[in-house]
mmCIF file of C-alpha atoms in Angstrom:
data_model
loop_
_atom_site.group_PDB
_atom_site.id
_atom_site.type_symbol
_atom_site.label_atom_id
_atom_site.label_comp_id
_atom_site.label_asym_id
_atom_site.label_seq_id
_atom_site.Cartn_x
_atom_site.Cartn_y
_atom_site.Cartn_z
ATOM 1 C CA MET T 874 -143.495 9.215 -25.176
ATOM 2 C CA PRO T 875 -139.718 8.057 -24.923
ATOM 3 C CA SER T 876 -138.002 9.347 -21.756
ATOM 4 C CA THR T 877 -135.260 12.247 -22.307
ATOM 5 C CA MET T 878 -132.233 11.194 -21.208
ATOM 6 C CA LYS T 879 -130.258 13.786 -18.730
ATOM 7 C CA LEU T 880 -126.775 13.984 -18.579
ATOM 8 C CA THR T 881 -124.944 15.401 -15.151
ATOM 9 C CA ARG T 882 -121.957 17.689 -15.483
ATOM 10 C CA ARG T 883 -119.795 15.306 -14.215
ATOM 11 C CA GLN T 884 -121.010 12.654 -16.869
ATOM 12 C CA CYS T 885 -120.552 15.367 -19.666
ATOM 13 C CA LEU T 886 -116.953 16.147 -18.415
ATOM 14 C CA HIS T 887 -116.215 12.217 -18.316
ATOM 15 C CA LEU T 888 -117.523 11.884 -22.215
ATOM 16 C CA ALA T 889 -115.452 14.840 -23.330
ATOM 17 C CA GLY T 890 -112.276 13.534 -21.696
ATOM 18 C CA ALA T 891 -112.803 9.889 -23.446
ATOM 19 C CA ALA T 892 -113.596 11.689 -26.751
ATOM 20 C CA LEU T 893 -110.371 13.867 -26.365
ATOM 21 C CA ALA T 894 -108.360 10.770 -25.716
ATOM 22 C CA ILE T 895 -109.886 8.498 -28.725
ATOM 23 C CA LEU T 896 -108.327 11.672 -30.829
ATOM 24 C CA THR T 897 -105.209 11.763 -29.250
ATOM 25 C CA PHE T 898 -104.461 7.918 -28.808
ATOM 26 C CA PRO T 899 -103.305 7.272 -32.130
ATOM 27 C CA ARG T 900 -100.497 9.545 -32.189
ATOM 28 C CA PHE T 901 -99.130 8.860 -28.884
ATOM 29 C CA ALA T 902 -99.490 5.118 -29.432
ATOM 30 C CA GLY T 903 -97.745 5.312 -32.743
ATOM 31 C CA ALA T 904 -94.381 7.194 -30.929
ATOM 32 C CA GLN T 905 -94.949 4.843 -27.869
ATOM 33 C CA SER T 906 -94.757 1.825 -30.359
ATOM 34 C CA TRP T 907 -92.025 3.305 -32.671
ATOM 35 C CA PRO T 908 -90.426 1.442 -34.486
ATOM 36 C CA THR T 909 -93.048 -1.204 -36.018
ATOM 37 C CA LYS T 910 -91.025 -1.479 -39.505
ATOM 38 C CA PRO T 911 -87.163 -1.051 -40.538
ATOM 39 C CA ILE T 912 -85.472 2.465 -40.107
ATOM 40 C CA ARG T 913 -83.546 3.808 -43.213
ATOM 41 C CA VAL T 914 -80.152 5.511 -41.846
ATOM 42 C CA ILE T 915 -78.710 7.803 -44.732
ATOM 43 C CA VAL T 916 -75.074 8.316 -44.634
ATOM 44 C CA PRO T 917 -73.980 11.136 -47.293
ATOM 45 C CA PHE T 918 -70.817 9.570 -47.887
ATOM 46 C CA ALA T 919 -69.265 6.458 -49.488
ATOM 47 C CA PRO T 920 -68.485 3.435 -47.387
ATOM 48 C CA GLY T 921 -65.693 2.615 -45.282
ATOM 49 C CA GLY T 922 -65.265 6.265 -44.079
ATOM 50 C CA ALA T 923 -64.966 7.196 -40.377
ATOM 51 C CA THR T 924 -68.775 8.364 -40.693
ATOM 52 C CA ASP T 925 -70.017 5.323 -42.201
ATOM 53 C CA ILE T 926 -68.074 2.990 -39.999
ATOM 54 C CA PHE T 927 -69.546 4.908 -36.840
ATOM 55 C CA ALA T 928 -73.264 4.848 -38.291
ATOM 56 C CA ARG T 929 -72.858 0.979 -39.009
ATOM 57 C CA LEU T 930 -71.686 0.164 -35.665
ATOM 58 C CA THR T 931 -74.430 2.420 -34.223
ATOM 59 C CA THR T 932 -77.415 1.027 -36.098
ATOM 60 C CA GLN T 933 -76.064 -2.585 -35.204
ATOM 61 C CA LYS T 934 -76.680 -1.776 -31.436
ATOM 62 C CA LEU T 935 -80.156 0.153 -32.229
ATOM 63 C CA SER T 936 -81.464 -2.873 -34.179
ATOM 64 C CA GLU T 937 -80.360 -4.876 -31.022
ATOM 65 C CA HIS T 938 -82.028 -2.545 -28.590
ATOM 66 C CA LEU T 939 -85.189 -1.979 -30.353
ATOM 67 C CA GLY T 940 -85.931 -5.126 -32.321
ATOM 68 C CA LYS T 941 -86.228 -3.412 -35.817
ATOM 69 C CA PRO T 942 -83.500 -3.275 -38.490
ATOM 70 C CA PHE T 943 -81.772 -0.310 -39.173
ATOM 71 C CA TYR T 944 -80.204 -0.163 -42.607
ATOM 72 C CA VAL T 945 -77.454 2.085 -43.942
ATOM 73 C CA GLU T 946 -78.130 3.496 -47.164
ATOM 74 C CA ASN T 947 -74.734 5.392 -48.528
ATOM 75 C CA LYS T 948 -75.634 8.371 -50.562
ATOM 76 C CA ALA T 949 -72.172 9.917 -51.602
ATOM 77 C CA GLY T 950 -71.607 13.155 -53.435
ATOM 78 C CA ALA T 951 -71.037 16.800 -53.357
ATOM 79 C CA SER T 952 -69.291 16.629 -49.758
ATOM 80 C CA GLY T 953 -72.563 15.059 -48.308
ATOM 81 C CA ASN T 954 -74.858 17.332 -50.129
ATOM 82 C CA ILE T 955 -76.804 14.869 -51.960
ATOM 83 C CA GLY T 956 -77.550 12.555 -49.222
ATOM 84 C CA THR T 957 -78.517 15.120 -46.750
ATOM 85 C CA GLY T 958 -80.798 16.711 -49.467
ATOM 86 C CA GLN T 959 -82.481 13.629 -49.661
ATOM 87 C CA ALA T 960 -82.740 12.991 -46.131
ATOM 88 C CA ALA T 961 -84.136 16.591 -45.806
ATOM 89 C CA LYS T 962 -87.324 15.607 -47.921
ATOM 90 C CA ALA T 963 -88.064 12.434 -46.404
ATOM 91 C CA ALA T 964 -91.154 12.014 -44.380
ATOM 92 C CA PRO T 965 -91.033 13.093 -40.913
ATOM 93 C CA ASP T 966 -92.512 9.763 -39.528
ATOM 94 C CA GLY T 967 -89.340 8.251 -37.637
ATOM 95 C CA TYR T 968 -88.484 5.912 -40.504
ATOM 96 C CA THR T 969 -85.519 7.982 -42.227
ATOM 97 C CA ILE T 970 -82.315 8.980 -40.120
ATOM 98 C CA LEU T 971 -79.418 10.928 -41.054
ATOM 99 C CA PHE T 972 -76.222 10.357 -39.629
ATOM 100 C CA ALA T 973 -74.125 13.837 -40.611
ATOM 101 C CA PHE T 974 -70.609 14.537 -40.687
ATOM 102 C CA SER T 975 -69.347 18.447 -39.295
ATOM 103 C CA SER T 976 -69.462 19.283 -43.122
ATOM 104 C CA HIS T 977 -73.138 19.631 -42.438
ATOM 105 C CA VAL T 978 -72.407 23.260 -41.161
ATOM 106 C CA VAL T 979 -69.199 24.090 -43.292
ATOM 107 C CA ASN T 980 -71.250 23.395 -46.849
ATOM 108 C CA PRO T 981 -73.933 26.207 -46.582
ATOM 109 C CA ALA T 982 -71.213 28.811 -46.406
ATOM 110 C CA LEU T 983 -69.005 26.785 -48.900
ATOM 111 C CA PHE T 984 -71.409 26.010 -51.690
ATOM 112 C CA ALA T 985 -73.233 28.710 -53.705
ATOM 113 C CA LYS T 986 -76.504 26.679 -53.029
ATOM 114 C CA VAL T 987 -77.285 23.583 -50.853
ATOM 115 C CA PRO T 988 -80.315 21.188 -51.275
ATOM 116 C CA TYR T 989 -80.971 21.889 -47.366
ATOM 117 C CA ASP T 990 -81.727 24.423 -44.825
ATOM 118 C CA PRO T 991 -79.747 23.211 -41.785
ATOM 119 C CA HIS T 992 -82.243 25.220 -39.600
ATOM 120 C CA GLN T 993 -85.509 24.279 -40.961
ATOM 121 C CA ASP T 994 -85.348 20.841 -42.646
ATOM 122 C CA PHE T 995 -83.963 18.793 -39.591
ATOM 123 C CA GLU T 996 -84.404 18.201 -36.329
ATOM 124 C CA PRO T 997 -81.233 17.500 -33.905
ATOM 125 C CA VAL T 998 -81.414 14.374 -32.025
ATOM 126 C CA THR T 999 -77.613 14.138 -30.746
ATOM 127 C CA LEU T 1000 -74.218 15.180 -31.273
ATOM 128 C CA ALA T 1001 -72.868 11.398 -30.969
ATOM 129 C CA VAL T 1002 -69.295 11.639 -30.907
ATOM 130 C CA ALA T 1003 -66.415 14.214 -32.056
ATOM 131 C CA SER T 1004 -62.920 13.838 -33.456
ATOM 132 C CA THR T 1005 -60.892 16.757 -32.799
ATOM 133 C CA THR T 1006 -58.715 18.343 -35.400
ATOM 134 C CA VAL T 1007 -54.989 17.561 -34.833
ATOM 135 C CA LEU T 1008 -52.149 19.719 -35.695
ATOM 136 C CA SER T 1009 -49.195 17.391 -36.579
ATOM 137 C CA VAL T 1010 -45.359 17.772 -38.098
ATOM 138 C CA ASN T 1011 -43.162 15.609 -39.428
ATOM 139 C CA PRO T 1012 -40.607 14.308 -36.845
ATOM 140 C CA SER T 1013 -37.804 15.909 -38.705
ATOM 141 C CA VAL T 1014 -39.497 19.409 -37.987
ATOM 142 C CA PRO T 1015 -37.667 21.037 -35.178
ATOM 143 C CA ALA T 1016 -40.957 21.987 -33.524
ATOM 144 C CA ARG T 1017 -41.830 20.535 -30.077
ATOM 145 C CA THR T 1018 -44.683 23.225 -29.479
ATOM 146 C CA VAL T 1019 -47.037 25.356 -31.504
ATOM 147 C CA LYS T 1020 -45.157 28.351 -30.371
ATOM 148 C CA ASP T 1021 -41.754 26.839 -31.984
ATOM 149 C CA LEU T 1022 -43.689 26.204 -35.215
ATOM 150 C CA VAL T 1023 -45.098 29.620 -35.441
ATOM 151 C CA ALA T 1024 -41.605 30.935 -34.860
ATOM 152 C CA LEU T 1025 -40.322 28.894 -37.471
ATOM 153 C CA ILE T 1026 -42.763 29.832 -39.861
ATOM 154 C CA ARG T 1027 -41.957 33.383 -39.385
ATOM 155 C CA ALA T 1028 -38.531 33.134 -39.767
ATOM 156 C CA ASN T 1029 -38.714 31.178 -43.113
ATOM 157 C CA ALA T 1030 -41.617 33.826 -44.768
ATOM 158 C CA GLY T 1031 -43.191 32.186 -47.476
ATOM 159 C CA LYS T 1032 -41.182 28.668 -47.184
ATOM 160 C CA TYR T 1033 -43.484 26.756 -45.179
ATOM 161 C CA ASN T 1034 -47.004 24.981 -46.360
ATOM 162 C CA PHE T 1035 -49.378 22.811 -44.605
ATOM 163 C CA ALA T 1036 -51.337 19.772 -46.070
ATOM 164 C CA SER T 1037 -54.971 19.318 -45.761
ATOM 165 C CA PRO T 1038 -57.501 16.221 -46.902
ATOM 166 C CA GLY T 1039 -59.048 18.819 -49.371
ATOM 167 C CA ALA T 1040 -60.058 22.404 -50.017
ATOM 168 C CA GLY T 1041 -63.212 23.213 -47.903
ATOM 169 C CA THR T 1042 -62.615 20.412 -45.441
ATOM 170 C CA GLN T 1043 -62.500 21.274 -41.949
ATOM 171 C CA ALA T 1044 -59.145 20.492 -41.464
ATOM 172 C CA HIS T 1045 -58.067 23.132 -44.269
ATOM 173 C CA LEU T 1046 -60.643 25.498 -42.478
ATOM 174 C CA ALA T 1047 -58.673 24.922 -39.479
ATOM 175 C CA GLY T 1048 -55.663 25.298 -41.019
ATOM 176 C CA GLU T 1049 -56.763 28.733 -42.485
ATOM 177 C CA MET T 1050 -58.022 29.787 -39.202
ATOM 178 C CA PHE T 1051 -54.216 29.372 -37.764
ATOM 179 C CA ARG T 1052 -53.055 31.125 -40.730
ATOM 180 C CA LEU T 1053 -55.159 33.961 -40.773
ATOM 181 C CA SER T 1054 -55.436 34.622 -36.914
ATOM 182 C CA LEU T 1055 -51.830 34.792 -36.736
ATOM 183 C CA ALA T 1056 -51.109 36.594 -40.013
ATOM 184 C CA LEU T 1057 -48.524 33.823 -41.434
ATOM 185 C CA ASP T 1058 -46.970 33.755 -44.771
ATOM 186 C CA LEU T 1059 -48.171 30.134 -44.940
ATOM 187 C CA MET T 1060 -49.288 28.025 -48.206
ATOM 188 C CA HIS T 1061 -52.130 25.374 -48.399
ATOM 189 C CA ILE T 1062 -51.611 22.265 -50.323
ATOM 190 C CA PRO T 1063 -54.899 20.544 -50.723
ATOM 191 C CA TYR T 1064 -54.749 16.712 -51.436
ATOM 192 C CA ASN T 1065 -57.773 14.481 -52.684
ATOM 193 C CA GLY T 1066 -58.351 12.817 -49.210
ATOM 194 C CA ALA T 1067 -56.796 12.309 -45.711
ATOM 195 C CA GLY T 1068 -54.714 9.281 -46.779
ATOM 196 C CA PRO T 1069 -52.546 11.278 -49.228
ATOM 197 C CA ALA T 1070 -52.166 14.303 -47.229
ATOM 198 C CA ILE T 1071 -50.773 12.375 -44.212
ATOM 199 C CA ALA T 1072 -48.663 10.244 -46.598
ATOM 200 C CA SER T 1073 -47.183 13.386 -47.712
ATOM 201 C CA VAL T 1074 -46.171 14.739 -44.531
ATOM 202 C CA VAL T 1075 -44.788 11.285 -43.469
ATOM 203 C CA GLY T 1076 -42.685 11.514 -46.345
ATOM 204 C CA GLY T 1077 -41.490 14.968 -45.600
ATOM 205 C CA HIS T 1078 -42.961 16.564 -48.656
ATOM 206 C CA SER T 1079 -45.004 19.102 -46.232
ATOM 207 C CA PRO T 1080 -43.880 19.952 -43.046
ATOM 208 C CA PHE T 1081 -47.021 19.796 -41.269
ATOM 209 C CA ILE T 1082 -51.132 19.074 -41.590
ATOM 210 C CA PHE T 1083 -54.264 19.680 -39.938
ATOM 211 C CA SER T 1084 -56.372 16.496 -40.234
ATOM 212 C CA THR T 1085 -59.017 14.452 -38.119
ATOM 213 C CA LEU T 1086 -57.450 12.708 -35.307
ATOM 214 C CA ALA T 1087 -59.330 9.729 -36.797
ATOM 215 C CA ALA T 1088 -57.243 9.862 -39.945
ATOM 216 C CA ALA T 1089 -53.934 10.661 -38.165
ATOM 217 C CA LEU T 1090 -54.151 8.224 -35.170
ATOM 218 C CA GLN T 1091 -52.265 5.379 -36.383
ATOM 219 C CA GLN T 1092 -49.325 7.485 -37.837
ATOM 220 C CA ILE T 1093 -49.377 9.346 -34.495
ATOM 221 C CA LYS T 1094 -49.299 5.806 -32.703
ATOM 222 C CA ASN T 1095 -46.303 4.864 -35.209
ATOM 223 C CA ASP T 1096 -44.349 7.895 -34.121
ATOM 224 C CA ARG T 1097 -44.463 8.876 -38.026
ATOM 225 C CA LEU T 1098 -46.349 12.279 -36.809
ATOM 226 C CA ARG T 1099 -45.908 14.236 -34.080
ATOM 227 C CA PRO T 1100 -48.955 15.729 -32.610
ATOM 228 C CA LEU T 1101 -48.395 19.525 -31.470
ATOM 229 C CA ALA T 1102 -51.691 20.518 -29.968
ATOM 230 C CA VAL T 1103 -55.661 19.332 -30.707
ATOM 231 C CA THR T 1104 -58.411 22.283 -31.740
ATOM 232 C CA SER T 1105 -61.118 21.179 -29.432
ATOM 233 C CA LYS T 1106 -62.017 22.818 -26.392
ATOM 234 C CA THR T 1107 -60.848 19.875 -24.150
ATOM 235 C CA ARG T 1108 -58.054 17.334 -24.702
ATOM 236 C CA SER T 1109 -59.092 14.516 -26.690
ATOM 237 C CA GLN T 1110 -59.462 11.305 -24.136
ATOM 238 C CA ILE T 1111 -57.351 9.210 -26.911
ATOM 239 C CA LEU T 1112 -54.368 11.715 -26.734
ATOM 240 C CA PRO T 1113 -54.617 13.147 -23.309
ATOM 241 C CA ASN T 1114 -50.935 14.446 -23.454
ATOM 242 C CA VAL T 1115 -51.357 16.741 -26.168
ATOM 243 C CA PRO T 1116 -52.362 20.164 -25.456
ATOM 244 C CA THR T 1117 -55.414 22.236 -26.847
ATOM 245 C CA MET T 1118 -54.309 24.895 -28.993
ATOM 246 C CA GLY T 1119 -56.140 27.242 -26.104
ATOM 247 C CA GLU T 1120 -53.431 25.657 -23.805
ATOM 248 C CA ALA T 1121 -50.916 26.078 -26.243
ATOM 249 C CA GLY T 1122 -51.508 29.757 -26.167
ATOM 250 C CA TYR T 1123 -53.925 30.223 -29.312
ATOM 251 C CA PRO T 1124 -57.728 30.099 -28.057
ATOM 252 C CA ASP T 1125 -58.914 31.276 -31.183
ATOM 253 C CA ILE T 1126 -58.175 28.195 -33.241
ATOM 254 C CA GLU T 1127 -60.863 25.684 -32.183
ATOM 255 C CA GLY T 1128 -63.205 23.371 -33.971
ATOM 256 C CA ASP T 1129 -63.692 19.931 -34.248
ATOM 257 C CA SER T 1130 -65.015 17.348 -36.480
ATOM 258 C CA TRP T 1131 -68.374 15.529 -35.308
ATOM 259 C CA VAL T 1132 -71.112 13.095 -36.592
ATOM 260 C CA GLY T 1133 -74.236 13.771 -35.509
ATOM 261 C CA VAL T 1134 -78.044 12.086 -35.824
ATOM 262 C CA LEU T 1135 -80.674 14.161 -37.319
ATOM 263 C CA VAL T 1136 -84.266 13.251 -38.511
ATOM 264 C CA PRO T 1137 -86.205 15.381 -40.741
ATOM 265 C CA ALA T 1138 -88.227 18.227 -39.246
ATOM 266 C CA GLY T 1139 -91.895 17.559 -38.145
ATOM 267 C CA THR T 1140 -90.669 14.289 -36.528
ATOM 268 C CA SER T 1141 -92.664 13.919 -33.173
ATOM 269 C CA LYS T 1142 -90.563 14.598 -30.136
ATOM 270 C CA GLU T 1143 -91.824 11.432 -28.577
ATOM 271 C CA ILE T 1144 -89.943 9.645 -31.246
ATOM 272 C CA ILE T 1145 -86.857 12.040 -30.905
ATOM 273 C CA THR T 1146 -86.800 11.337 -27.350
ATOM 274 C CA ALA T 1147 -86.625 7.555 -27.726
ATOM 275 C CA LEU T 1148 -83.710 7.780 -30.760
ATOM 276 C CA HIS T 1149 -81.757 10.002 -28.011
ATOM 277 C CA ARG T 1150 -82.246 7.807 -25.159
ATOM 278 C CA GLU T 1151 -81.163 4.676 -27.341
ATOM 279 C CA ILE T 1152 -77.905 6.279 -28.692
ATOM 280 C CA VAL T 1153 -76.803 7.696 -25.207
ATOM 281 C CA LYS T 1154 -76.959 4.088 -23.997
ATOM 282 C CA ILE T 1155 -75.075 3.065 -26.935
ATOM 283 C CA MET T 1156 -72.464 5.653 -26.320
ATOM 284 C CA ALA T 1157 -72.182 4.279 -22.732
ATOM 285 C CA LEU T 1158 -71.344 0.721 -23.451
ATOM 286 C CA PRO T 1159 -67.926 -0.324 -22.850
ATOM 287 C CA ASP T 1160 -67.298 -2.204 -26.013
ATOM 288 C CA MET T 1161 -68.646 0.736 -28.136
ATOM 289 C CA LYS T 1162 -65.734 3.204 -26.079
ATOM 290 C CA GLU T 1163 -63.369 0.891 -27.020
ATOM 291 C CA ARG T 1164 -64.121 0.682 -30.607
ATOM 292 C CA LEU T 1165 -64.582 4.471 -30.927
ATOM 293 C CA SER T 1166 -61.125 4.855 -29.236
ATOM 294 C CA THR T 1167 -59.716 2.919 -31.824
ATOM 295 C CA LEU T 1168 -61.656 4.983 -34.628
ATOM 296 C CA GLY T 1169 -60.330 8.225 -33.145
ATOM 297 C CA PHE T 1170 -63.792 9.130 -31.846
ATOM 298 C CA ASP T 1171 -64.408 10.505 -28.259
ATOM 299 C CA PRO T 1172 -68.404 9.919 -27.048
ATOM 300 C CA VAL T 1173 -70.207 13.252 -26.762
ATOM 301 C CA ALA T 1174 -73.878 11.883 -26.612
ATOM 302 C CA SER T 1175 -75.206 15.626 -26.496
ATOM 303 C CA THR T 1176 -78.894 16.459 -25.955
ATOM 304 C CA PRO T 1177 -81.102 17.538 -28.883
ATOM 305 C CA GLU T 1178 -80.955 21.124 -27.473
ATOM 306 C CA GLU T 1179 -77.155 21.153 -27.001
ATOM 307 C CA PHE T 1180 -76.556 20.020 -30.572
ATOM 308 C CA ALA T 1181 -78.781 22.285 -31.928
ATOM 309 C CA GLN T 1182 -76.523 25.349 -30.311
ATOM 310 C CA ARG T 1183 -73.846 23.492 -31.302
ATOM 311 C CA ILE T 1184 -75.200 23.758 -35.193
ATOM 312 C CA LYS T 1185 -76.107 27.359 -34.868
ATOM 313 C CA ILE T 1186 -72.544 28.650 -33.367
ATOM 314 C CA GLU T 1187 -70.685 26.565 -36.268
ATOM 315 C CA LEU T 1188 -72.747 27.744 -39.097
ATOM 316 C CA GLU T 1189 -71.818 31.418 -38.081
ATOM 317 C CA THR T 1190 -67.807 30.440 -37.032
ATOM 318 C CA TRP T 1191 -67.310 28.674 -40.365
ATOM 319 C CA ALA T 1192 -69.020 30.981 -42.701
ATOM 320 C CA LYS T 1193 -66.275 33.759 -41.233
ATOM 321 C CA VAL T 1194 -63.347 31.732 -41.793
ATOM 322 C CA ILE T 1195 -64.745 30.910 -45.454
ATOM 323 C CA ARG T 1196 -65.653 34.580 -46.077
ATOM 324 C CA ALA T 1197 -61.937 35.726 -45.295
#
């Protein structure tokens, strides 16, 4: 008769552990070996804009660091909604990444319907860079501070207007926050993009503008615009002598534009951690910092948790402004 093999308790535990390792190995091995093929990076805007330029700079570095090509696909339309909707539906395998602009948290309140859920469809990786909104005036305007400008508007009720890159843009909403919080008799003049809006102020057609620093920086450097304040919590590294709205006496007027990196919900934490780690390294590179400065961006490289909290807060903040 064949002998019966008896296993000790220790042997049983070893076998069970080995079986568990075999079952879990593919998932962890896949995360550790990521990436093994090219990675698609969706930019939901046309080529040439600030988000697109930043994405291309970053993906070039990611390709160099990780040894696989990261390639940009521009999916423009509907203020970023089309590309963002496509990213939301992508497989959560680490091979589709979204470079989102801050319109990501504005659009859900601005449009009756958007093709994505900012909470449920994405996992945040990092808020990579920020570009503060700057309040600038034509140099002929006799205002050296925000308080000077407020006094001018109140002394000339109904005579002042402000330019913005377009209705519903974050710059427009910052201007509305300014108007509403101070009960100013002020008209909004929307333009079709930052370039025409800034040109109108430089040309004296509108006395002042709310715009991203990235868009206004060159005209500020050329003294064709006078910056009065920025709307971020802290001063911009690019314009360190320009106060924040809080320092100017208006702490309720706050908000900046940003570019953040997200992946489809369900992407493994290991891949998110690896991607976050590489982007943090890239943001710290001296040549990258120099290039970002010329684009009007300050590096941030937040943690995924910090970015998730930022998204939650800004969804609520901008929804209130839009409703008002």
